[in-house]
Amino acid sequence: MRIAVGSDHRGVSMRSKVVGLLNRLDHEVIDLGTNAEESVDYPDIAAEVAGRVSRGEVDRGILICGTGLGMSIAANKFPGVRAAPCHDYITAEMSRRHNNLNVLCLSGDILGERLVDRLVEIWLNTEFEGGRHERRVEKITALEKSDGSCPTTT
Ligand code: RB5
């Protein structure tokens, strides 16, 4: 798979481990930094990764910040991007089976390396179930065109 990876300053160390894992698993990695030592704004990195996913330039994205929260909020602004923080085996698996998550967000502050390795592997190897979940994901995509009104009541 072609996978774009990015982190802010709080995820630099975890990102290098994730990049190493992806390389060992023979994925094509596009590492988008940060490589700066100073603090950076996570939306800037999220935009680099989520933009590539949104434009179809990569298959998936992985974003790491202190909590994984800011990265997911920013990444979800991009059309076709489904990003969420995953922090245990169940969220990693279900994010694929039910939500077809295409941007995995991780916490550099909270998670340990062995857990992250396993989360990434589960997330890469679990297929989207489709079926009724396809309909629900399509409804999420339709919300990208929302003008703020609720589509089920208009
Ligand atoms: C940076 O201090 C921190 O806010 C960021 O890494 C992330 O946790 C935001 O959600």
PDB file of C-alpha atoms and ligand atoms in Angstrom, residues 8-10 42 65-67 69-70, ligand 1:
ATOM      1  CA  ASP A   8       3.749  17.118  14.859  1.00  0.00           C
ATOM      2  CA  HIS A   9       6.631  17.568  17.338  1.00  0.00           C
ATOM      3  CA  ARG A  10       4.922  15.302  19.908  1.00  0.00           C
ATOM      4  CA  TYR A  42      -0.650  19.896  13.793  1.00  0.00           C
ATOM      5  CA  CYS A  65       0.226  14.086  17.580  1.00  0.00           C
ATOM      6  CA  GLY A  66       0.165  14.240  21.373  1.00  0.00           C
ATOM      7  CA  THR A  67      -3.289  12.721  21.682  1.00  0.00           C
ATOM      8  CA  LEU A  69      -7.309  14.208  18.576  1.00  0.00           C
ATOM      9  CA  GLY A  70      -6.229  17.403  16.831  1.00  0.00           C
TER      10      GLY A  70
HETATM   11  C1  RB5 B   1       0.596  19.963  20.826  1.00  0.00           C
HETATM   12  O1  RB5 B   1       0.968  20.552  22.013  1.00  0.00           O
HETATM   13  C2  RB5 B   1      -0.675  19.150  21.033  1.00  0.00           C
HETATM   14  O2  RB5 B   1      -1.757  20.000  21.226  1.00  0.00           O
HETATM   15  C3  RB5 B   1      -0.899  18.244  19.833  1.00  0.00           C
HETATM   16  O3  RB5 B   1       0.165  17.386  19.706  1.00  0.00           O
HETATM   17  C4  RB5 B   1      -2.137  17.363  19.855  1.00  0.00           C
HETATM   18  O4  RB5 B   1      -2.184  16.594  21.007  1.00  0.00           O
HETATM   19  C5  RB5 B   1      -3.408  18.046  19.564  1.00  0.00           C
HETATM   20  O5  RB5 B   1      -4.487  17.456  19.546  1.00  0.00           O
END
